[in-house]
Short mmCIF file of C-alpha atoms and ligand atoms in Angstrom, two decimals:
data_model
loop_
_atom_site.label_atom_id
_atom_site.label_comp_id
_atom_site.label_asym_id
_atom_site.label_seq_id
_atom_site.Cartn_x
_atom_site.Cartn_y
_atom_site.Cartn_z
CA MET A 5 -0.10 0.36 -0.25
CA VAL A 6 1.03 3.20 -0.75
CA LEU A 7 1.66 5.28 1.87
CA GLN A 8 -0.66 8.35 1.43
CA GLU A 9 -3.77 4.97 1.42
CA SER A 10 -2.07 3.91 4.94
CA VAL A 11 -2.80 6.64 6.27
CA ASP A 12 -6.77 7.24 5.09
CA ALA A 13 -7.48 4.27 6.79
CA ILE A 14 -5.97 5.24 10.25
CA VAL A 15 -7.66 8.00 10.38
CA LYS A 16 -10.62 6.85 9.23
CA GLU A 17 -9.84 3.87 12.41
CA PHE A 18 -9.79 7.03 15.11
CA THR A 19 -12.75 9.00 13.58
CA VAL A 20 -15.69 9.68 16.07
CA ASP A 21 -18.65 9.72 14.67
CA SER A 22 -21.70 12.07 16.88
CA ALA A 23 -23.54 7.45 16.49
CA LYS A 24 -20.42 6.40 18.23
CA LEU A 25 -20.59 9.54 20.34
CA GLU A 26 -24.13 8.60 21.10
CA GLU A 27 -23.69 5.10 22.47
CA LEU A 28 -20.94 5.74 23.81
CA THR A 29 -22.17 8.38 26.48
CA ASN A 30 -25.31 5.82 26.64
CA HIS A 31 -23.63 3.24 28.22
CA PHE A 32 -21.66 6.30 29.98
CA ILE A 33 -25.09 6.96 32.19
CA LYS A 34 -25.56 3.04 32.05
CA SER A 35 -21.88 2.66 34.06
CA ILE A 36 -22.88 5.29 36.45
CA GLU A 37 -26.07 3.91 37.19
CA GLU A 38 -24.52 0.24 38.00
CA GLY A 39 -21.48 1.94 39.56
CA LEU A 40 -23.37 3.18 42.36
CA GLU A 41 -26.22 0.51 42.72
CA HIS A 42 -23.98 -2.75 44.04
CA ALA A 43 -24.55 -3.26 47.53
CA PRO A 44 -20.93 -2.22 50.15
CA GLY A 45 -19.78 -5.44 49.59
CA GLU A 46 -20.96 -7.25 46.15
CA LYS A 47 -18.25 -7.35 43.24
CA SER A 48 -18.77 -3.99 41.25
CA LYS A 49 -20.29 -3.62 37.56
CA GLY A 50 -19.27 -0.56 35.93
CA LEU A 51 -17.96 2.57 36.92
CA PRO A 52 -16.07 2.45 40.11
CA MET A 53 -18.27 4.97 41.30
CA ILE A 54 -16.07 5.12 44.65
CA PRO A 55 -17.90 8.16 47.26
CA THR A 56 -14.83 10.64 48.52
CA PHE A 57 -17.06 11.36 52.39
CA VAL A 58 -16.86 15.63 50.85
CA THR A 59 -19.84 16.07 52.01
CA SER A 60 -20.46 20.56 50.51
CA ILE A 61 -18.86 22.12 47.79
CA PRO A 62 -17.09 25.98 48.86
CA ASN A 63 -18.53 28.89 48.69
CA GLY A 64 -15.17 30.70 48.77
CA ARG A 65 -15.78 32.41 51.92
CA GLU A 66 -13.07 29.54 53.64
CA ARG A 67 -9.77 30.93 55.37
CA GLY A 68 -6.94 29.64 56.41
CA VAL A 69 -3.03 28.12 56.22
CA PHE A 70 -3.69 24.68 55.33
CA LEU A 71 -0.50 21.87 53.51
CA ALA A 72 -1.55 20.43 50.24
CA ALA A 73 0.71 17.93 49.51
CA ASP A 74 -0.42 15.89 45.29
CA LEU A 75 0.90 13.00 43.94
CA GLY A 76 -0.03 12.89 40.67
CA GLY A 77 1.36 11.79 37.66
CA THR A 78 4.73 12.50 37.30
CA ASN A 79 5.21 15.23 40.15
CA PHE A 80 5.09 15.51 43.76
CA ARG A 81 3.81 19.03 44.41
CA VAL A 82 3.62 20.39 48.50
CA CYS A 83 2.27 23.42 48.98
CA SER A 84 1.91 25.78 51.25
CA VAL A 85 -2.46 27.65 50.50
CA GLU A 86 -3.66 30.94 51.86
CA LEU A 87 -7.40 30.90 51.63
CA LYS A 88 -8.30 34.49 51.64
CA GLY A 89 -12.42 34.09 52.09
CA ASN A 90 -12.40 36.30 49.24
CA SER A 91 -12.23 33.48 46.45
CA THR A 92 -8.58 34.20 45.85
CA PHE A 93 -5.73 32.05 47.40
CA LYS A 94 -1.94 32.32 47.63
CA LEU A 95 -0.14 29.42 47.34
CA GLU A 96 3.84 28.43 47.39
CA GLN A 97 5.05 25.24 45.68
CA LEU A 98 7.93 23.24 45.66
CA LYS A 99 7.23 20.68 42.42
CA ASN A 100 9.64 17.51 42.02
CA ARG A 101 10.10 15.26 39.20
CA ILE A 102 9.98 11.81 40.99
CA PRO A 103 12.83 9.74 40.30
CA ASP A 104 11.84 6.47 37.97
CA ASP A 105 13.42 4.01 40.25
CA LEU A 106 10.68 4.82 42.28
CA LEU A 107 7.77 3.67 40.13
CA GLU A 108 9.34 0.24 40.19
CA ALA A 109 10.41 0.54 44.00
CA GLU A 110 10.31 -2.60 46.36
CA THR A 111 8.29 -1.55 49.16
CA SER A 112 5.98 0.81 49.49
CA GLU A 113 8.60 2.31 52.47
CA GLU A 114 10.73 3.44 49.69
CA LEU A 115 7.77 5.67 48.26
CA PHE A 116 5.98 7.31 51.11
CA GLY A 117 9.76 7.68 52.49
CA TYR A 118 10.12 10.15 50.10
CA LEU A 119 7.47 11.54 49.72
CA ALA A 120 7.87 12.28 53.79
CA LYS A 121 11.09 13.66 53.20
CA LYS A 122 9.77 16.39 50.26
CA ILE A 123 6.98 17.13 52.98
CA ALA A 124 9.63 17.90 55.24
CA GLN A 125 12.31 19.81 53.14
CA PHE A 126 8.55 21.93 53.02
CA VAL A 127 7.47 23.11 56.35
CA ASP A 128 11.48 23.64 57.09
CA LYS A 129 12.16 25.89 54.55
CA TYR A 130 8.01 28.28 54.76
CA HIS A 131 7.02 26.98 58.23
CA PRO A 132 10.18 26.30 59.94
CA THR A 133 8.58 27.50 63.06
CA GLY A 134 5.58 25.09 62.90
CA SER A 135 2.01 25.37 63.18
CA THR A 136 0.40 28.01 66.29
CA ASP A 137 -2.69 26.75 66.95
CA THR A 138 -2.75 23.87 70.50
CA THR A 139 -1.71 20.57 68.75
CA GLY A 140 1.86 22.61 67.34
CA LYS A 141 0.47 20.41 63.81
CA LEU A 142 0.25 22.05 60.23
CA LYS A 143 -2.21 20.26 58.59
CA LEU A 144 -2.15 18.79 55.40
CA GLY A 145 -4.08 18.03 52.49
CA PHE A 146 -2.94 14.77 50.82
CA THR A 147 -4.26 15.04 47.12
CA PHE A 148 -3.14 10.89 45.28
CA SER A 149 -4.60 10.59 42.12
CA TYR A 150 -4.78 7.10 42.12
CA PRO A 151 -7.60 4.80 42.16
CA VAL A 152 -8.65 4.09 46.33
CA ASP A 153 -11.45 2.13 48.44
CA GLN A 154 -12.22 5.71 50.63
CA THR A 155 -13.31 5.06 54.35
CA SER A 156 -12.92 7.93 55.58
CA LEU A 157 -12.17 11.65 54.52
CA SER A 158 -8.90 10.84 56.10
CA SER A 159 -8.41 7.44 54.77
CA GLY A 160 -7.97 4.64 51.38
CA THR A 161 -6.88 1.37 50.94
CA LEU A 162 -5.04 1.85 47.04
CA ILE A 163 -7.38 -0.17 44.98
CA ARG A 164 -4.90 -0.94 42.14
CA TRP A 165 -1.92 1.66 40.68
CA THR A 166 -1.99 3.45 37.24
CA LYS A 167 0.40 6.04 35.39
CA GLY A 168 3.35 3.50 35.09
CA PHE A 169 3.48 3.39 39.10
CA LYS A 170 4.39 -0.59 40.29
CA ILE A 171 5.14 -0.77 43.32
CA GLN A 172 2.35 -4.65 44.50
CA ASP A 173 3.17 -3.90 48.33
CA THR A 174 0.88 -0.39 48.43
CA VAL A 175 -1.75 -2.38 46.82
CA GLY A 176 -4.46 -2.65 49.34
CA LYS A 177 -2.86 -0.67 52.31
CA ASP A 178 -3.95 2.42 53.43
CA VAL A 179 -2.23 5.55 51.79
CA VAL A 180 -2.72 8.37 54.48
CA LYS A 181 -0.85 5.53 57.45
CA LEU A 182 1.86 4.51 54.85
CA LEU A 183 2.68 8.71 54.46
CA GLN A 184 1.98 9.93 58.38
CA ASP A 185 3.39 6.87 59.44
CA GLN A 186 6.99 8.56 57.92
CA LEU A 187 5.90 11.63 58.42
CA ASP A 188 6.70 10.43 62.54
CA LYS A 189 8.70 8.77 61.48
CA ILE A 190 11.40 11.96 60.91
CA LYS A 191 9.89 14.12 63.59
CA CYS A 192 7.56 16.16 61.07
CA PRO A 193 5.01 18.19 62.77
CA VAL A 194 1.93 17.58 59.99
CA ASP A 195 -0.72 15.99 60.92
CA ILE A 196 -3.02 14.43 57.53
CA VAL A 197 -6.14 15.93 57.72
CA ALA A 198 -7.77 14.29 53.96
CA LEU A 199 -7.71 12.54 50.83
CA ALA A 200 -9.12 14.25 48.34
CA ASN A 201 -8.36 12.17 44.36
CA ASP A 202 -7.12 15.47 42.59
CA THR A 203 -10.32 15.51 40.99
CA VAL A 204 -11.88 16.37 44.03
CA GLY A 205 -9.58 18.73 44.79
CA THR A 206 -10.12 20.23 40.97
CA LEU A 207 -13.35 21.21 41.92
CA LEU A 208 -13.54 22.25 45.49
CA SER A 209 -11.02 24.61 44.08
CA HIS A 210 -12.93 25.96 41.06
CA ALA A 211 -16.14 26.22 42.59
CA TYR A 212 -14.01 28.02 46.12
CA SER A 213 -12.55 30.16 42.75
CA SER A 214 -15.53 31.19 41.50
CA GLY A 215 -17.63 31.69 44.28
CA ALA A 216 -20.06 29.08 43.28
CA SER A 217 -23.14 28.19 45.04
CA PRO A 218 -24.24 24.46 45.47
CA ASN A 219 -27.47 24.77 45.33
CA GLY A 220 -28.33 24.49 41.56
CA ASN A 221 -27.94 28.25 41.24
CA GLN A 222 -26.38 29.90 37.59
CA GLY A 223 -22.85 29.13 37.42
CA ASP A 224 -22.87 25.80 39.44
CA THR A 225 -19.77 24.21 39.13
CA VAL A 226 -21.43 20.41 38.28
CA ILE A 227 -17.80 18.52 37.15
CA GLY A 228 -14.26 19.13 38.24
CA ALA A 229 -12.10 16.78 35.36
CA ILE A 230 -8.18 15.78 35.33
CA PHE A 231 -7.53 14.91 30.92
CA GLY A 232 -3.54 15.06 32.32
CA THR A 233 -0.73 11.88 32.25
CA GLY A 234 -4.46 10.29 33.39
CA THR A 235 -7.82 11.25 33.01
CA ASN A 236 -10.91 11.19 35.58
CA GLY A 237 -13.72 13.59 37.28
CA CYS A 238 -15.72 13.72 40.13
CA TYR A 239 -19.68 15.24 40.34
CA MET A 240 -22.39 15.38 43.44
CA GLU A 241 -24.25 12.74 43.84
CA PRO A 242 -27.50 12.90 46.26
CA LEU A 243 -27.25 10.56 49.23
CA GLU A 244 -30.20 8.63 48.67
CA ALA A 245 -28.49 7.61 45.25
CA ILE A 246 -25.72 6.30 46.37
CA LYS A 247 -26.65 2.39 47.47
CA LYS A 248 -22.98 1.61 48.22
CA LEU A 249 -23.33 3.83 50.91
CA ASP A 250 -23.65 2.18 54.61
CA PRO A 251 -27.20 3.11 55.23
CA GLU A 252 -26.43 4.13 58.86
CA LEU A 253 -24.39 6.56 57.46
CA VAL A 254 -26.65 7.64 55.11
CA LYS A 255 -28.69 8.01 58.08
CA GLU A 256 -26.41 10.15 60.46
CA LEU A 257 -25.18 12.46 57.45
CA LYS A 258 -28.95 13.11 56.80
CA SER A 259 -29.41 14.13 60.37
CA LYS A 260 -27.02 16.77 59.95
CA GLY A 261 -28.53 18.17 57.07
CA VAL A 262 -25.63 16.98 54.10
CA THR A 263 -28.00 16.19 51.20
CA HIS A 264 -25.39 14.84 48.67
CA MET A 265 -21.99 13.49 48.14
CA VAL A 266 -18.42 13.82 45.58
CA ILE A 267 -18.47 11.19 44.16
CA ASN A 268 -15.30 9.95 42.23
CA THR A 269 -16.01 8.12 39.01
CA GLU A 270 -12.58 6.73 38.21
CA TRP A 271 -14.07 7.06 34.81
CA GLY A 272 -10.33 5.73 33.27
CA SER A 273 -11.43 2.91 33.74
CA PHE A 274 -14.59 3.08 32.14
CA ASP A 275 -16.29 0.42 29.00
CA ASN A 276 -12.78 -2.25 30.75
CA GLU A 277 -15.22 -4.68 28.81
CA LEU A 278 -14.67 -3.31 25.20
CA LYS A 279 -18.28 -3.29 24.95
CA HIS A 280 -18.17 0.05 22.77
CA LEU A 281 -14.92 1.65 22.44
CA PRO A 282 -13.02 2.23 19.69
CA ASN A 283 -10.36 -0.96 20.11
CA THR A 284 -7.68 -0.21 17.09
CA VAL A 285 -4.54 -3.35 16.99
CA TYR A 286 -2.91 0.18 18.56
CA ASP A 287 -5.00 0.48 21.32
CA GLN A 288 -4.77 -3.41 21.99
CA ASN A 289 -1.12 -3.39 21.41
CA ILE A 290 -0.54 -0.99 23.99
CA ASP A 291 -2.48 -2.41 26.78
CA LYS A 292 0.16 -5.16 26.58
CA VAL A 293 2.69 -3.41 27.69
CA SER A 294 1.48 -1.01 29.85
CA SER A 295 1.68 -1.24 34.02
CA ASN A 296 -2.05 -2.41 34.39
CA PRO A 297 -3.72 -4.81 31.11
CA GLY A 298 -7.25 -5.09 31.28
CA TYR A 299 -7.70 -1.30 33.29
CA HIS A 300 -8.19 2.31 32.62
CA MET A 301 -9.14 1.26 29.16
CA PHE A 302 -10.53 4.50 28.53
CA GLU A 303 -7.83 6.32 29.96
CA LYS A 304 -5.07 4.16 27.83
CA ARG A 305 -7.32 6.20 24.65
CA VAL A 306 -7.39 9.31 26.40
CA SER A 307 -4.36 10.11 28.36
CA GLY A 308 -1.25 11.85 27.87
CA MET A 309 0.81 8.73 29.06
CA PHE A 310 -0.97 7.30 25.83
CA MET A 311 -1.31 9.46 23.07
CA GLY A 312 2.54 9.27 22.61
CA GLU A 313 2.63 5.55 22.15
CA ILE A 314 -0.42 5.26 19.80
CA LEU A 315 1.71 7.86 17.57
CA ARG A 316 4.78 4.76 18.31
CA GLN A 317 2.49 1.82 17.57
CA VAL A 318 1.18 3.33 14.33
CA LEU A 319 4.44 4.12 13.03
CA VAL A 320 5.79 1.33 13.92
CA GLU A 321 2.79 -1.06 11.76
CA ILE A 322 3.37 0.75 8.60
CA HIS A 323 6.83 0.58 8.97
CA SER A 324 5.60 -3.29 9.11
CA LYS A 325 3.77 -3.25 5.56
CA GLY A 326 6.81 -1.35 3.65
CA ASP A 327 5.04 2.50 3.59
CA ILE A 328 6.97 4.60 5.98
CA PHE A 329 10.74 4.82 7.03
CA THR A 330 11.80 2.28 3.72
CA GLN A 331 15.65 2.65 4.25
CA TYR A 332 15.37 0.97 7.58
CA PHE A 333 14.35 -2.93 5.80
CA GLU A 334 13.80 -4.48 9.23
CA TYR A 335 12.63 -3.24 12.53
CA ASP A 336 15.21 -3.70 14.77
CA GLU A 337 16.79 -1.67 12.02
CA LEU A 338 14.44 1.45 12.92
CA PRO A 339 16.25 3.79 15.61
CA HIS A 340 16.35 2.26 18.69
CA ARG A 341 14.16 5.10 20.62
CA LEU A 342 10.85 4.12 17.94
CA ARG A 343 11.42 0.17 19.31
CA THR A 344 10.94 1.71 22.70
CA PRO A 345 7.24 1.65 24.41
CA PHE A 346 6.44 5.07 26.24
CA GLU A 347 9.61 6.93 24.83
CA LEU A 348 7.92 9.11 22.73
CA ASP A 349 6.22 12.51 25.01
CA SER A 350 2.60 13.62 24.38
CA GLU A 351 4.40 16.88 24.42
CA VAL A 352 6.53 16.50 21.28
CA LEU A 353 2.77 15.29 19.31
CA SER A 354 1.68 19.00 20.62
CA HIS A 355 4.02 20.84 18.80
CA ILE A 356 3.67 18.45 15.16
CA GLU A 357 -0.62 19.25 15.88
CA ILE A 358 0.17 22.93 14.73
CA ASP A 359 2.98 23.02 12.85
CA ASP A 360 2.20 25.01 9.91
CA SER A 361 6.36 25.52 9.73
CA THR A 362 7.70 25.50 5.60
CA ASN A 363 8.50 21.61 4.49
CA LEU A 364 7.48 20.85 8.71
CA ARG A 365 10.38 21.94 10.01
CA GLU A 366 9.34 21.92 12.88
CA THR A 367 8.37 18.73 13.23
CA GLU A 368 10.98 16.89 11.45
CA LEU A 369 13.36 18.57 14.36
CA SER A 370 10.98 17.45 16.93
CA LEU A 371 11.09 14.26 15.70
CA LEU A 372 15.89 14.30 15.47
CA GLN A 373 15.52 15.27 18.61
CA SER A 374 13.18 12.81 20.34
CA LEU A 375 13.52 9.57 18.75
CA ARG A 376 16.48 10.66 16.83
CA LEU A 377 14.64 9.53 13.25
CA PRO A 378 15.22 11.40 10.05
CA THR A 379 12.06 11.82 8.21
CA THR A 380 11.16 13.24 4.38
CA ILE A 381 8.24 15.38 3.42
CA GLU A 382 5.83 12.84 2.79
CA GLU A 383 6.39 11.33 6.10
CA ARG A 384 6.13 14.20 8.20
CA LYS A 385 2.09 15.08 6.14
CA ALA A 386 1.13 11.57 6.93
CA ILE A 387 2.67 11.56 10.25
CA GLN A 388 1.27 15.06 11.39
CA ALA A 389 -2.45 13.74 9.81
CA ILE A 390 -2.16 10.55 12.43
CA VAL A 391 -1.58 13.34 15.02
CA ARG A 392 -4.62 15.06 14.35
CA ALA A 393 -6.80 11.66 14.17
CA ILE A 394 -5.18 10.59 17.14
CA SER A 395 -6.08 13.84 20.03
CA ARG A 396 -9.41 14.56 18.19
CA ARG A 397 -10.43 11.15 19.01
CA ALA A 398 -8.70 11.66 22.42
CA ALA A 399 -10.89 14.65 22.62
CA TYR A 400 -14.12 12.92 21.25
CA LEU A 401 -13.82 10.49 23.63
CA ALA A 402 -12.96 12.73 26.35
CA ALA A 403 -15.99 14.44 25.32
CA VAL A 404 -18.28 11.03 26.70
CA PRO A 405 -18.15 11.49 30.41
CA LEU A 406 -18.74 15.16 30.39
CA ALA A 407 -21.82 14.87 28.54
CA ALA A 408 -23.44 11.00 30.06
CA ILE A 409 -23.00 13.24 33.28
CA LEU A 410 -24.88 16.50 32.71
CA ILE A 411 -27.34 14.05 31.34
CA ARG A 412 -27.65 12.12 34.39
CA THR A 413 -27.58 14.91 37.44
CA LYS A 414 -30.04 17.16 34.86
CA ALA A 415 -27.63 20.21 35.13
CA LEU A 416 -28.86 21.97 32.03
CA ASP A 417 -32.68 21.22 32.44
CA GLY A 418 -33.68 24.85 33.29
CA TYR A 419 -34.47 28.27 31.28
CA HIS A 420 -31.05 29.31 30.24
CA LYS A 421 -28.92 26.75 32.41
CA GLU A 422 -25.48 28.01 31.99
CA VAL A 423 -22.36 25.50 34.03
CA GLU A 424 -18.82 24.97 34.60
CA ILE A 425 -16.26 22.51 34.76
CA GLY A 426 -13.49 22.91 35.98
CA VAL A 427 -10.41 20.67 34.71
CA ASP A 428 -6.44 20.53 34.75
CA GLY A 429 -4.09 18.81 33.69
CA SER A 430 -1.28 19.46 31.02
CA VAL A 431 -3.58 17.95 28.45
CA VAL A 432 -5.90 20.00 28.42
CA GLU A 433 -4.49 22.94 29.77
CA TYR A 434 -1.72 22.40 26.75
CA TYR A 435 -2.52 20.05 23.71
CA PRO A 436 -3.05 22.96 21.24
CA GLY A 437 -6.99 22.79 20.18
CA PHE A 438 -7.55 19.91 22.48
CA ARG A 439 -10.36 22.17 24.44
CA SER A 440 -12.24 23.44 21.71
CA MET A 441 -12.10 19.90 20.15
CA ILE A 442 -14.09 18.41 23.09
CA ARG A 443 -17.00 21.65 22.49
CA HIS A 444 -17.07 19.91 19.39
CA ALA A 445 -17.42 16.84 20.23
CA LEU A 446 -19.69 18.06 23.13
CA ALA A 447 -22.00 19.67 19.80
CA LEU A 448 -22.27 16.36 18.41
CA SER A 449 -23.21 14.43 21.06
CA PRO A 450 -26.84 13.99 22.11
CA ILE A 451 -26.55 17.32 24.67
CA GLY A 452 -26.60 18.62 20.93
CA PRO A 453 -26.21 22.41 19.99
CA ASP A 454 -27.05 24.13 22.74
CA GLY A 455 -26.22 21.95 25.82
CA GLU A 456 -22.70 22.85 24.92
CA ARG A 457 -23.28 26.36 24.33
CA SER A 458 -24.45 26.30 27.69
CA VAL A 459 -21.30 24.54 28.75
CA HIS A 460 -18.24 26.30 30.65
CA ILE A 461 -15.21 24.06 30.66
CA GLN A 462 -12.10 25.98 33.25
CA ILE A 463 -8.97 25.61 33.67
CA ALA A 464 -8.53 25.29 37.81
CA LYS A 465 -5.34 26.26 38.41
CA ASP A 466 -3.39 24.93 41.04
CA GLY A 467 -6.78 23.12 41.36
CA SER A 468 -5.25 19.74 43.09
CA GLY A 469 -3.45 21.95 45.38
CA VAL A 470 -5.82 24.21 46.50
CA GLY A 471 -8.58 21.62 46.28
CA ALA A 472 -6.66 19.56 48.97
CA ALA A 473 -6.05 22.65 51.11
CA LEU A 474 -9.84 23.09 50.98
CA CYS A 475 -10.77 19.51 52.25
CA ALA A 476 -8.40 20.28 54.72
CA SER A 477 -10.40 23.14 55.78
CA THR A 478 -13.54 21.35 56.28
CA VAL A 479 -11.19 19.15 59.38
CA ASN A 480 -11.86 21.25 62.68
C1 LIG B 510 -6.28 8.08 38.53
C2 LIG B 510 -7.13 8.89 38.54
C3 LIG B 510 -7.00 10.15 38.41
C4 LIG B 510 -6.59 10.45 36.88
C5 LIG B 510 -5.50 11.48 36.90
C6 LIG B 510 -6.34 7.59 36.80
O1 LIG B 510 -4.90 7.32 36.45
O2 LIG B 510 -7.07 6.31 38.45
O3 LIG B 510 -7.55 8.79 39.94
O4 LIG B 510 -7.51 11.29 39.15
O5 LIG B 510 -5.58 9.38 36.80
O6 LIG B 510 -4.60 11.99 37.54
#
């Protein structure tokens, strides 16, 4: 086959049309219902739908100084957040790239010992005198961006790692206890009072910054979502819909006037059974080389961790047919980096996506630099078309959970209703056009163009840190 034909076939395979969007949105709504419905202890069907024990959304008037620690996909951030009570905040932070060897550490202590050390360094620098309250300890909200079975606002056991971590020893353990033990060991004066997923942090911080009310008024923050190394989202459900909650707890919460709880959907795991998601041969290969085969199938088609790897898989496949990089006869002759899984960063795709330089010179340099891969102009045009197909599919799929949750919560019902979605993450923040592609897809989805016009997708800058601080602020 000639290169152009190969490319056309791939672009077609990556196309998500409005019929597919409708099919996926309906399946997502069903997966929400199934995920909420099963009784405690019963084997989970549908989405994980994890209760977070966060029962209200900030109104912007919260105050105080809190620490936040955020273990995300590639970085560990420690922050000190001063909530000023007027929807604004001041933030100091230290960001550390997680050393590669810790991703596959033998014991939890190695990772959590490292995290505790970084928190202690931060405290020494920014809070050398500790806390002024009676305990002498600083309150910390811990943003832990992995699936956790949350057992209270400040405890939860790891269900499984995602985004490249592979420390088997941590699975099934309480991640707050693991970190607190290490902090206590080095006598760091910090009390972890809240555990939050990054999506919950994003929801809360966006609500704080926009001063939205939780009562269904115009401009409510309905969803907190992450499109970065991983992807996930959360939103509020009425207590009675969360069938998996202990009925005693529901009764107790209701007696205190609580009506809703934030649910961490863990939508990265949407349709792990692959009944409806597109499933190309490249997706199948990626699943095989991933650290969690069979899980997080939605994430593997949408998030930044995988977009580069999808492109790499596609290029290797076209090469095997003899349609590209023909100076290399055998697979083994291809540049080493092109043969290495996860070597191609999605940042490279973001440069190729918008390259309009003469002869795609930027793309040429980008590929030389990242993969040591020389290309012809025909090859670069082909690669750009493939990159655009991969990112468009990712963004179109990203619209599915948003449309589904807006429908499920009836957030768009009502006269000229406007809703806000707080988002964070490298892809939605930096990938050129990602947000507008999500919007195109929302207009094609069952919420239609009218629905799409009522939705505001806004970046919640520093969302997870500020959100963790907000969680900590609810603890007396
Ligand atoms: C994790 C989620 C997290 C998301 C975004 C996923 O891999 O399972 O808990 O919210 O990444 O960081």
